[in-house]
mmCIF file of C-alpha atoms and ligand atoms in Angstrom:
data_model
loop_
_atom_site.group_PDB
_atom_site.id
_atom_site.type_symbol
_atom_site.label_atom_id
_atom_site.label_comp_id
_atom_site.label_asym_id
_atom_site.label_seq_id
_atom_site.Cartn_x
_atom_site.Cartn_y
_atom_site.Cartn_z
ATOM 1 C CA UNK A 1 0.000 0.000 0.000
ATOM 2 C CA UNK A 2 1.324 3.676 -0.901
ATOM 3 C CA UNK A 3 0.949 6.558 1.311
ATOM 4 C CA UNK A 4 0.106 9.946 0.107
ATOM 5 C CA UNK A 5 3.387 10.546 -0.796
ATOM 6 C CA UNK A 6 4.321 7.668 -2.977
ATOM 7 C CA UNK A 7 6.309 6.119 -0.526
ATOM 8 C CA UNK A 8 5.036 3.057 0.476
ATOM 9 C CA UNK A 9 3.581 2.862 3.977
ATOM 10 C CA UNK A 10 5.383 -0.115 5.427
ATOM 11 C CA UNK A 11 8.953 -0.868 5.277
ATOM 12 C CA UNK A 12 8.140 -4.206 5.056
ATOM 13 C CA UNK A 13 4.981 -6.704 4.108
ATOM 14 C CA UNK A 14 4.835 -10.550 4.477
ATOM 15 C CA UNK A 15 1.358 -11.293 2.700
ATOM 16 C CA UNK A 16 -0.063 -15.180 2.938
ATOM 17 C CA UNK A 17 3.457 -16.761 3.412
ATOM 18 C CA UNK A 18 3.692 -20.209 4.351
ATOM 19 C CA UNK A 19 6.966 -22.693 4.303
ATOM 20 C CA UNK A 20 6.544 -26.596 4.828
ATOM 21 C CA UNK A 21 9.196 -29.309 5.543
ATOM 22 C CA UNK A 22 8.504 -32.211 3.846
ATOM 23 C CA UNK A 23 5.196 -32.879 6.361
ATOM 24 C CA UNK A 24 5.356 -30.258 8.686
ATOM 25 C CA UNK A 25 4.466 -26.845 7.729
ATOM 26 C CA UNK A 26 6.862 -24.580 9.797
ATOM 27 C CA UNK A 27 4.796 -21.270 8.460
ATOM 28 C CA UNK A 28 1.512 -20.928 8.163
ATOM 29 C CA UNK A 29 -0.877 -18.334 6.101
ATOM 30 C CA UNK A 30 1.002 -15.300 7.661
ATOM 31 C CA UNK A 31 0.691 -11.770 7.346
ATOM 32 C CA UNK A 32 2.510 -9.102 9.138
ATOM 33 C CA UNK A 33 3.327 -5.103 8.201
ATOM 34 C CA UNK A 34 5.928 -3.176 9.909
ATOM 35 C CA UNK A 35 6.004 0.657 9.909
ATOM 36 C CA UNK A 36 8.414 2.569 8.812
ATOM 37 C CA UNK A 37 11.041 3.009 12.132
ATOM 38 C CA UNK A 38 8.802 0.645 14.011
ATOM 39 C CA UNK A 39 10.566 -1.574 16.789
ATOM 40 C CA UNK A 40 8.563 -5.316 16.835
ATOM 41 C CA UNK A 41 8.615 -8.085 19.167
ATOM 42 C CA UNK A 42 8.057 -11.251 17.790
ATOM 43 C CA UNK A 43 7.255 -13.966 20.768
ATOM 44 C CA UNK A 44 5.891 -17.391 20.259
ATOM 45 C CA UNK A 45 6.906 -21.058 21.723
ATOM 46 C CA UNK A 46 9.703 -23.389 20.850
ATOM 47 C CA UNK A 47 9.552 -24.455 17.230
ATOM 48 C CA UNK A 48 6.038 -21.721 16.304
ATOM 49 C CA UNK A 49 8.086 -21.109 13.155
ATOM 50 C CA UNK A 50 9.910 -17.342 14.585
ATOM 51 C CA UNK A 51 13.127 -18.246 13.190
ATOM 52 C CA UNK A 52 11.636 -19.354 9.728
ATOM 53 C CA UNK A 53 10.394 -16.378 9.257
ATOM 54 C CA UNK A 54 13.472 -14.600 9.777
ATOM 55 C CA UNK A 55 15.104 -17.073 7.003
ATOM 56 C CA UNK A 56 12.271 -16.371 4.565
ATOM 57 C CA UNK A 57 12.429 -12.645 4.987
ATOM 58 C CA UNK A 58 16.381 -12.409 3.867
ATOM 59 C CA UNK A 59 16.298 -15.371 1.562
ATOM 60 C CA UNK A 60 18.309 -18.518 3.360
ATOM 61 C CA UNK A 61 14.939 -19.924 2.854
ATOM 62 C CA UNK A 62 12.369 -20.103 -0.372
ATOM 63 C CA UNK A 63 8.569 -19.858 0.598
ATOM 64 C CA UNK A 64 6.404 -22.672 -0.404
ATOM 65 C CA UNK A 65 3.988 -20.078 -0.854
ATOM 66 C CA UNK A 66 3.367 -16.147 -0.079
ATOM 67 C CA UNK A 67 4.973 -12.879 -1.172
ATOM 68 C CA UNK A 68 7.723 -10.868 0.700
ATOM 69 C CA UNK A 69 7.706 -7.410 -0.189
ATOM 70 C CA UNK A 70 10.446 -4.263 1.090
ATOM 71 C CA UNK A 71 9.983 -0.896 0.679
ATOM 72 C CA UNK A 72 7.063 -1.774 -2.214
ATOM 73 C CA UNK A 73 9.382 -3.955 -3.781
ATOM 74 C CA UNK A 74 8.641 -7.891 -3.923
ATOM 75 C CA UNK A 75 11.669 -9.797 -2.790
ATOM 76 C CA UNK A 76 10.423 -12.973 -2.286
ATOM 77 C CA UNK A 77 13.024 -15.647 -3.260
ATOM 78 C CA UNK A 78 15.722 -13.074 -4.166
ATOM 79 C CA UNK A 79 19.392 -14.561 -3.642
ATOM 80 C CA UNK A 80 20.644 -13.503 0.026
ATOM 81 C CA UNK A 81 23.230 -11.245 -1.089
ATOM 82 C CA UNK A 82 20.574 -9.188 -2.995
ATOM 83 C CA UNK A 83 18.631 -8.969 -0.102
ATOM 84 C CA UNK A 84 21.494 -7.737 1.886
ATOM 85 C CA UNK A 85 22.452 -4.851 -0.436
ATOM 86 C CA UNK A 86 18.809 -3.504 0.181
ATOM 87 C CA UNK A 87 19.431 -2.947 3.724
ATOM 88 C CA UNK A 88 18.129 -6.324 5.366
ATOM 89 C CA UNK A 89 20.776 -7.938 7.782
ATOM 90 C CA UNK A 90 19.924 -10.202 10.611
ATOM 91 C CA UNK A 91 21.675 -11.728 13.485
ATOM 92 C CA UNK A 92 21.390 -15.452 14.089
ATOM 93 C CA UNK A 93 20.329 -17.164 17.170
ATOM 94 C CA UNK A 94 23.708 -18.255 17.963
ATOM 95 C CA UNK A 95 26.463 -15.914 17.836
ATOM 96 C CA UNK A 96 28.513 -16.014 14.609
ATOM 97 C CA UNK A 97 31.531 -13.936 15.754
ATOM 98 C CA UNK A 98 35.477 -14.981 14.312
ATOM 99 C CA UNK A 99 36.725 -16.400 17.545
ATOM 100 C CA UNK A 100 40.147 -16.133 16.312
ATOM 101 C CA UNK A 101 39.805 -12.075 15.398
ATOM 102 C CA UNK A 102 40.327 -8.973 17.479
ATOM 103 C CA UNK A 103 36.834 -7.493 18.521
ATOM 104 C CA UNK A 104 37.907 -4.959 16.315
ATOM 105 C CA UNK A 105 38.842 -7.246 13.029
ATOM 106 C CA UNK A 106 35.589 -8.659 13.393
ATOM 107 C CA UNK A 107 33.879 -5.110 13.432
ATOM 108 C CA UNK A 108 35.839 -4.620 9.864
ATOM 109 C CA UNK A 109 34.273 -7.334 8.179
ATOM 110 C CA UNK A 110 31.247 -5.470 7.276
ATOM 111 C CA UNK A 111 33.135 -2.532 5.343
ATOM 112 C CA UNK A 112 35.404 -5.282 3.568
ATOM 113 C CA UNK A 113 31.895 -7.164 2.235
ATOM 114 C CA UNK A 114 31.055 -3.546 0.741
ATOM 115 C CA UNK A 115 34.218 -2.667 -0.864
ATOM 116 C CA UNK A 116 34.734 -3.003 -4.717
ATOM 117 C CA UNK A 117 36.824 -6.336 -5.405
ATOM 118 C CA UNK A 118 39.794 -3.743 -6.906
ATOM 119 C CA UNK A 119 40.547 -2.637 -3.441
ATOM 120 C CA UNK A 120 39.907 -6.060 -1.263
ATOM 121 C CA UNK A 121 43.918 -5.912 -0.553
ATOM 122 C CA UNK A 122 43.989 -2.962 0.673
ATOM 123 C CA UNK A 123 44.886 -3.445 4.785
ATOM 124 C CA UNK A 124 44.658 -0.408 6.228
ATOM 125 C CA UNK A 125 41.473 1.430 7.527
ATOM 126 C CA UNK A 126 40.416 4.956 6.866
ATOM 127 C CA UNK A 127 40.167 7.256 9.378
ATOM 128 C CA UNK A 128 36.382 7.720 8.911
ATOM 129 C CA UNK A 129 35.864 3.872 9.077
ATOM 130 C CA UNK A 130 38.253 3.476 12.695
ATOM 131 C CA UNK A 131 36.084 6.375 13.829
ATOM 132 C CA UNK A 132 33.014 4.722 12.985
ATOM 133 C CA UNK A 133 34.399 1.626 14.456
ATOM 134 C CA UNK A 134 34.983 2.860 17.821
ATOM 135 C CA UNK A 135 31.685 5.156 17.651
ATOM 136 C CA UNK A 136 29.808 1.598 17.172
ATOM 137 C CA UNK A 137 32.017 -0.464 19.676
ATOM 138 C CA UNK A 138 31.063 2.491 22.307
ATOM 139 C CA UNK A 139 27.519 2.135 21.314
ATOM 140 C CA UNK A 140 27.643 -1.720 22.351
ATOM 141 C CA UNK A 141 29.829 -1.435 25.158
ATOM 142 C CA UNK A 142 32.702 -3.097 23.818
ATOM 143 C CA UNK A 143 35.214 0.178 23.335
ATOM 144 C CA UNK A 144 37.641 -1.181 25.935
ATOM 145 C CA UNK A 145 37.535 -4.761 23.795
ATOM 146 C CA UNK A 146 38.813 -3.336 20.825
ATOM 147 C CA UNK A 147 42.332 -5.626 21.089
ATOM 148 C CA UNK A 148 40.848 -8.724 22.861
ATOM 149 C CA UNK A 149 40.883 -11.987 20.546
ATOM 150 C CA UNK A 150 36.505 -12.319 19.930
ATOM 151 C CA UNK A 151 37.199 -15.954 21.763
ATOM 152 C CA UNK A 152 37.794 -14.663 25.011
ATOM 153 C CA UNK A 153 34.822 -12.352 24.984
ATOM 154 C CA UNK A 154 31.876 -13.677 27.406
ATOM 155 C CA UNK A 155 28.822 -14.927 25.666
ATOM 156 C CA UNK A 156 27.140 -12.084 26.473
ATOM 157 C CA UNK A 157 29.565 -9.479 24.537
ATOM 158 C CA UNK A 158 29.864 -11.852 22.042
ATOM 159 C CA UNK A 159 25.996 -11.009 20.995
ATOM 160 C CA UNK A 160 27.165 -7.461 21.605
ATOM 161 C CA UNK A 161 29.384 -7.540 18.924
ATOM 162 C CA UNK A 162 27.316 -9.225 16.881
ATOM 163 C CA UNK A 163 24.555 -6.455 16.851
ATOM 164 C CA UNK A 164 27.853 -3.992 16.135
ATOM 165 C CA UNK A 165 28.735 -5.864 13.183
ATOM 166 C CA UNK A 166 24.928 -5.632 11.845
ATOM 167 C CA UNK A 167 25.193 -1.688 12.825
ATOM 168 C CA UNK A 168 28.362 -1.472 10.703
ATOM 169 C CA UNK A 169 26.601 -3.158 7.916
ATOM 170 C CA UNK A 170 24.220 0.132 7.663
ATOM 171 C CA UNK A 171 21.047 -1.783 7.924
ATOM 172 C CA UNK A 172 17.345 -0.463 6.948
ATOM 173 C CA UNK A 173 15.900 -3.417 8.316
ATOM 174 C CA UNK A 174 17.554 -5.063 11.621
ATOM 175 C CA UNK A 175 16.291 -8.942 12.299
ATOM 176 C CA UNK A 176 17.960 -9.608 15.460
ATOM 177 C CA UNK A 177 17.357 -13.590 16.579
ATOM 178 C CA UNK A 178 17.149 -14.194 20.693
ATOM 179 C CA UNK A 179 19.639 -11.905 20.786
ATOM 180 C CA UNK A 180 19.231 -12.175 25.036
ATOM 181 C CA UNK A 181 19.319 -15.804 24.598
ATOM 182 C CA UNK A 182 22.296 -17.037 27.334
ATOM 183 C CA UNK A 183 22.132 -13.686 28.824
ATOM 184 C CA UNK A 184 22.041 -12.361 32.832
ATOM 185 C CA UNK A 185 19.566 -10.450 33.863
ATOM 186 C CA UNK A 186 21.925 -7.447 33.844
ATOM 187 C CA UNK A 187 23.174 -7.746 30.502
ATOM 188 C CA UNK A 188 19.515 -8.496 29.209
ATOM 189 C CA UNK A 189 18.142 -5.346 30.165
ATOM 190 C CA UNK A 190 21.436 -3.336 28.604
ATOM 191 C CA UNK A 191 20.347 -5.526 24.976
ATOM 192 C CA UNK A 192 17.092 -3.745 25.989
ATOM 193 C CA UNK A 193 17.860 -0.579 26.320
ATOM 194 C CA UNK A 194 20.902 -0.862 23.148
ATOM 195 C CA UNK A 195 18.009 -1.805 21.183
ATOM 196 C CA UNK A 196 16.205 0.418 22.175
ATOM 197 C CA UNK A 197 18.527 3.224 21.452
ATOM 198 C CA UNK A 198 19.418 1.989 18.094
ATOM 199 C CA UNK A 199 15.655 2.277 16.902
ATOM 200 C CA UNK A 200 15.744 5.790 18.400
ATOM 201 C CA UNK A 201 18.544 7.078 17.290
ATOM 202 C CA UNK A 202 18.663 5.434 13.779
ATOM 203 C CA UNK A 203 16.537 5.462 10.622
ATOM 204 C CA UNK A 204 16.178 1.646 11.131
ATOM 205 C CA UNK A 205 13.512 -0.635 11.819
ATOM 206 C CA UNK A 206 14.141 -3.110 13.933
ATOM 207 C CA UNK A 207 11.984 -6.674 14.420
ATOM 208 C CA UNK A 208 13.473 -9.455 17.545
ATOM 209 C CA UNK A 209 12.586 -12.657 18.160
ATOM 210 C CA UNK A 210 12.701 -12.934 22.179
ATOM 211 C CA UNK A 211 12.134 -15.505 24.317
ATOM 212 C CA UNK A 212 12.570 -13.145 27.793
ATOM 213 C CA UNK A 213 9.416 -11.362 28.571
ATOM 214 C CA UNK A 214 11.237 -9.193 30.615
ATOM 215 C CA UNK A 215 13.179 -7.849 27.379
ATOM 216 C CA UNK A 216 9.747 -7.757 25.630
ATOM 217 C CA UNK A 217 8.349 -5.542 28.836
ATOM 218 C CA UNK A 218 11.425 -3.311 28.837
ATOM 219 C CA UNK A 219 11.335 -2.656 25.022
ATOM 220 C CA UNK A 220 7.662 -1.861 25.438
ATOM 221 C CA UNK A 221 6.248 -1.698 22.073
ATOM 222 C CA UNK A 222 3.950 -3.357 20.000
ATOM 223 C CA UNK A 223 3.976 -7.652 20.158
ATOM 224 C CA UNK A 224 3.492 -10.030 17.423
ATOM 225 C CA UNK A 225 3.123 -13.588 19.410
ATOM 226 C CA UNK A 226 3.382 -16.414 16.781
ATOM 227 C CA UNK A 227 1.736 -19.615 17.156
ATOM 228 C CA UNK A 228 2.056 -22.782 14.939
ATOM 229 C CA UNK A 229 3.448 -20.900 12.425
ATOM 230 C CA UNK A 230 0.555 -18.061 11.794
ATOM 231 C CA UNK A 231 0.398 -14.769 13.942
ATOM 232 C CA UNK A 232 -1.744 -15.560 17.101
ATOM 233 C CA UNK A 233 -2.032 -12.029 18.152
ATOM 234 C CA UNK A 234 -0.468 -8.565 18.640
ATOM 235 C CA UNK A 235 -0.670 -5.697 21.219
ATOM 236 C CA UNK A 236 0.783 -4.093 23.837
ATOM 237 C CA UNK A 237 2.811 -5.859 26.651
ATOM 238 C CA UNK A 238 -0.096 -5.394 28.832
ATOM 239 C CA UNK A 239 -2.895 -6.835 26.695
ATOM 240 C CA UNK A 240 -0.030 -9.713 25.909
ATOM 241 C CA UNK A 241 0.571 -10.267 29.269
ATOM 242 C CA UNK A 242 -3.841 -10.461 30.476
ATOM 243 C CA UNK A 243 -4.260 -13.067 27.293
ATOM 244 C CA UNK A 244 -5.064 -15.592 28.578
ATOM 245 C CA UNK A 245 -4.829 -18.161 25.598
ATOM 246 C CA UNK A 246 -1.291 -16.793 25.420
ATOM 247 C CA UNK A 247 -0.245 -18.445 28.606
ATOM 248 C CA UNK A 248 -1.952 -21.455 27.708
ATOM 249 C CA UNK A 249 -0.418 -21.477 24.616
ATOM 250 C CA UNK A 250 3.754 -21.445 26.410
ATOM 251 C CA UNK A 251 2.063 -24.130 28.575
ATOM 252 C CA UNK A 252 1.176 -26.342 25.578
ATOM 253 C CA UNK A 253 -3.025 -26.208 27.138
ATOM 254 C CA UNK A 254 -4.554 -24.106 24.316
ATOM 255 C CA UNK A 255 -6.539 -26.075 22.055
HETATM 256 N N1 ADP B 301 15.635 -26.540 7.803
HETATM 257 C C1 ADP B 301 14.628 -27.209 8.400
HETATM 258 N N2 ADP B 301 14.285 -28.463 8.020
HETATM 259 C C2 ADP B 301 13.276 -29.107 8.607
HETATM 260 N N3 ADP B 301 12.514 -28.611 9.592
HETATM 261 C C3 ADP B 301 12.792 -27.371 10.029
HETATM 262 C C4 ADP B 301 13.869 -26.590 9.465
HETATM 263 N N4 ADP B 301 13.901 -25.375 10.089
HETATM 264 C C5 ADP B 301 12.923 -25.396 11.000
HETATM 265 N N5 ADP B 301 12.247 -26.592 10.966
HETATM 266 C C6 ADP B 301 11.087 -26.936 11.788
HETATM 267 O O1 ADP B 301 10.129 -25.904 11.619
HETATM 268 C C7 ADP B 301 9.487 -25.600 12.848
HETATM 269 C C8 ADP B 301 9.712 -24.146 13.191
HETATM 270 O O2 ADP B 301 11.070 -23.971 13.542
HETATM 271 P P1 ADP B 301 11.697 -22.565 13.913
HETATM 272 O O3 ADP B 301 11.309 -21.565 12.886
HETATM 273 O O4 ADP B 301 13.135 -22.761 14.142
HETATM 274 O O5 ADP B 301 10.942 -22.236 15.292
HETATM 275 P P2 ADP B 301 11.261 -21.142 16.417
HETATM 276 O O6 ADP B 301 12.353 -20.259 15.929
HETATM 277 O O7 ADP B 301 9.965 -20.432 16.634
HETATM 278 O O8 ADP B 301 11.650 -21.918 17.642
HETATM 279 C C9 ADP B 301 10.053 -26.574 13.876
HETATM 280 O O9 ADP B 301 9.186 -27.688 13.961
HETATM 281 C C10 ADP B 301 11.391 -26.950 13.278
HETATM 282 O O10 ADP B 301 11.794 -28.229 13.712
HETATM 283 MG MG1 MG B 302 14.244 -19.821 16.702
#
């Protein structure tokens, strides 16, 4: 749908989409619109098809059926790597870090994946990319981790510099995976409020799969909860958390 001024009024649209495995059918009839700048929760039990969605959105996976459709533009099925140079990166569930690079080295693979081949030798950074580099390893708390080997980070940081390495891709469209998932308490609510910032701050829209209600609370914005592969609901925390077929469904009762 276009808005008044030509500019289509979602960022992104998933229209009927559906994805089976052999037998089971992982994704079911769904629908879902994001806003342009919008910050969405996406909640749902084990195996409700969250993580599908995320791999039919950039393309790891091909839809058995449905459209997918960015900024008015249908994508569905479109190689990953064309889907990444519109602006759609996501982090995975578990983190993909090089153990054996420097926090820092790891935050330079982004700017290497958008350099022309002819210059793919060239070793030295810019002094507008280190800037950027430290700018974005402040923003996720890792500034004083710039030399340490990505290995020796704790799990925790390692999702930190996971979401960097998304930031320094220059996303449109952030799909961040559980990206609380092994966390504290502590270090949950700072992915909170970093995500938090980063849809503030930036001109990107942000959707994250979380299993922590407390993250979903904290972030405090609208709530997709997924069930057996089709949307179940959405709302607010609040009208999430008084469903009550939404607690029956994370105890397995709702029939
Ligand atoms: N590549 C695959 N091959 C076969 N089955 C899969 C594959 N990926 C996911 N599934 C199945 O699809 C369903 C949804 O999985 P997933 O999207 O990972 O759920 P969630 O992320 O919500 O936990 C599960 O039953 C899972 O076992
Ligand atoms: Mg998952």
């Amino acid at each position: 749908m276009l808005a008044g001024d030509g500019k289509p009024k979602h960022i992104l649209e998933v229209n009927g989409l559906r994805k089976t495995f052999g037998g089971l059918t992982a994704v079911e009839n769904l629908d879902l619109r994001l806003e342009y700048g919008e910050l969405r929760c996406i909640i749902g039990p084990n195996g409700c098809g969250k993580t599908t969605l995320f791999n039919l959105i950039t393309g790891n996976l091909k839809p058995t059926a449905g459209r997918v459709i960015f900024e008015g533009r249908e994508i569905t099925a479109w190689p990953v790597p064309e889907i990444s140079r519109l602006g759609i990166y996501r982090k995975f569930q578990v983190p993909s870090v090089f153990e054996g690079l420097t926090v820092y080295e790891n935050m330079r693979i982004p700017y290497f994946a958008r350099m022309k081949p002819s210059i793919l030798g060239r070793s030295s950074v810019s002094r507008n990319e280190h800037q950027e580099i430290m700018e974005l390893l402040e923003r996720v708390n890792l500034a004083g981790q710039a030399g340490e080997l990505a290995g020796n980070l704790a799990h925790g940081q390692k999702q930190w510099l996971e979401i960097g390495m998304v930031l320094a891709s220059r996303p449109r469209l952030m799909l961040l995976d559980e990206p609380t998932a092994g966390m504290t308490i502590a270090e949950t609510k700072i992915t909170a409020d970093l995500v938090q910032e980063i849809s503030e701050s930036s001109n990107i829209s942000v959707m994250v799969i979380e299993h922590d209600l407390g993250f979903v609370k904290e972030v405090a914005r609208k709530i997709t909860v997924m069930y057996k592969g089709s949307i179940f609901r959405e709302g607010t925390y609040e009208e999430i958390q008084a469903d009550k077929d939404i607690h029956d469904i994370y105890l397995g009762r709702h029939r």
